[in-house]
Amino acid sequence: MPKKIISGIVVSDKNAKTRVVEIRSKYRDPRYGKFVRHRTKCYVHDENNESALGDTVEIQESRPRSALKRWELLRVLEKSRAVDVAALKRGEISLEEAVAGAETAGETS
């Protein structure tokens, strides 16, 4: 049986080699006809810590690696272009650096 491959958005990257990916879907309720939004959180093994918060990634089913991890990262489809506002407030980076980083991220995708 082939392994499932799906794409989603990284919502947490706080753990080493583990990412939480949210898969969003929408379906029509069979009884009332209303469209229902649904989301699933998957714990993903990211061996090289390639993905970051907000990235769109492609994941594949794998063997159970822990109590919750059942997926592994295949590739990063699109890097996030969000500016780290917290780092700006702390003074770690300047506004020019943040804007330049967001522009270069937009050019590569």
CSV table of C-alpha atoms in Angstrom, one decimal, residues 5-106:
chain,number,residue,atom,x,y,z
A,5,ILE,CA,1.7,12.4,0.8
A,6,ILE,CA,0.0,15.6,1.9
A,7,SER,CA,0.9,19.2,2.3
A,8,GLY,CA,0.3,21.6,5.2
A,9,ILE,CA,1.7,24.6,7.1
A,10,VAL,CA,4.2,24.4,10.0
A,11,VAL,CA,2.5,25.8,13.1
A,12,SER,CA,5.2,25.0,15.6
A,13,ASP,CA,9.0,24.5,15.3
A,14,LYS,CA,10.0,24.6,19.0
A,15,ASN,CA,11.1,21.0,19.4
A,16,ALA,CA,14.4,19.6,18.0
A,17,LYS,CA,13.8,17.5,14.8
A,18,THR,CA,10.0,17.8,15.3
A,19,ARG,CA,7.5,20.0,13.6
A,20,VAL,CA,3.8,20.4,14.1
A,21,VAL,CA,2.0,20.7,10.7
A,22,GLU,CA,-1.6,21.8,10.3
A,23,ILE,CA,-3.6,20.3,7.4
A,24,ARG,CA,-6.7,22.3,6.6
A,25,SER,CA,-9.6,20.9,4.7
A,26,LYS,CA,-13.2,21.8,3.9
A,27,TYR,CA,-16.0,19.5,3.2
A,28,ARG,CA,-19.8,19.7,2.7
A,29,ASP,CA,-22.0,18.4,5.5
A,30,PRO,CA,-24.0,15.5,4.1
A,31,ARG,CA,-27.2,16.4,6.0
A,32,TYR,CA,-27.3,20.2,6.0
A,33,GLY,CA,-25.2,21.1,3.0
A,34,LYS,CA,-23.1,23.6,5.0
A,35,PHE,CA,-19.4,23.8,4.3
A,36,VAL,CA,-17.4,22.7,7.4
A,37,ARG,CA,-13.7,23.7,7.9
A,38,HIS,CA,-11.6,21.0,9.5
A,39,ARG,CA,-8.0,21.0,10.6
A,40,THR,CA,-5.7,18.2,11.6
A,41,LYS,CA,-2.4,18.5,13.5
A,42,CYS,CA,0.4,16.1,12.5
A,43,TYR,CA,3.7,15.7,14.3
A,44,VAL,CA,6.4,15.4,11.7
A,45,HIS,CA,10.0,14.2,11.9
A,46,ASP,CA,12.4,16.8,10.4
A,47,GLU,CA,15.9,15.3,10.6
A,48,ASN,CA,17.9,18.3,9.4
A,49,ASN,CA,15.6,21.0,10.9
A,50,GLU,CA,15.0,22.4,7.4
A,51,SER,CA,11.5,23.9,8.0
A,52,ALA,CA,10.5,26.8,10.1
A,53,LEU,CA,7.3,28.4,11.4
A,54,GLY,CA,4.9,29.3,8.6
A,55,ASP,CA,6.5,27.2,5.9
A,56,THR,CA,4.4,25.2,3.5
A,57,VAL,CA,5.7,21.6,3.6
A,58,GLU,CA,5.1,18.2,2.0
A,59,ILE,CA,4.9,15.3,4.4
A,60,GLN,CA,4.7,11.5,4.0
A,61,GLU,CA,3.5,8.7,6.3
A,62,SER,CA,6.2,6.8,8.0
A,63,ARG,CA,6.8,4.3,10.8
A,64,PRO,CA,5.9,5.4,14.3
A,65,ARG,CA,8.9,7.3,15.6
A,66,SER,CA,7.4,8.2,19.0
A,67,ALA,CA,4.0,8.3,20.8
A,68,LEU,CA,2.8,11.0,18.4
A,69,LYS,CA,5.1,11.2,15.4
A,70,ARG,CA,3.9,9.3,12.4
A,71,TRP,CA,5.0,11.5,9.5
A,72,GLU,CA,8.3,12.6,8.0
A,73,LEU,CA,9.2,15.7,6.1
A,74,LEU,CA,9.7,15.2,2.3
A,75,ARG,CA,10.5,18.8,1.2
A,76,VAL,CA,9.7,22.4,1.9
A,77,LEU,CA,7.4,23.7,-0.8
A,78,GLU,CA,7.5,27.4,0.2
A,79,LYS,CA,9.4,29.4,2.8
A,80,SER,CA,7.5,31.8,5.0
A,81,ARG,CA,7.8,35.5,4.2
A,82,ALA,CA,6.7,36.8,7.6
A,83,VAL,CA,8.8,39.3,9.4
A,84,ASP,CA,9.8,38.4,13.0
A,85,VAL,CA,8.2,41.3,14.9
A,86,ALA,CA,9.5,40.0,18.3
A,87,ALA,CA,13.1,40.1,17.1
A,88,LEU,CA,12.5,43.7,15.8
A,89,LYS,CA,11.1,44.7,19.2
A,90,ARG,CA,14.0,43.2,21.1
A,91,GLY,CA,16.5,45.0,18.8
A,92,GLU,CA,18.2,41.9,17.5
A,93,ILE,CA,17.7,42.9,13.9
A,94,SER,CA,17.0,46.2,12.2
A,95,LEU,CA,14.0,47.1,10.1
A,96,GLU,CA,16.1,47.2,7.0
A,97,GLU,CA,17.4,43.7,7.6
A,98,ALA,CA,13.9,42.3,8.2
A,99,VAL,CA,12.6,43.9,5.0
A,100,ALA,CA,15.6,42.7,3.0
A,101,GLY,CA,15.1,39.2,4.4
A,102,ALA,CA,11.5,39.2,3.4
A,103,GLU,CA,12.3,40.4,-0.1
A,104,THR,CA,15.0,37.7,-0.7
A,105,ALA,CA,12.6,35.1,0.5
A,106,GLY,CA,10.0,36.3,-2.1
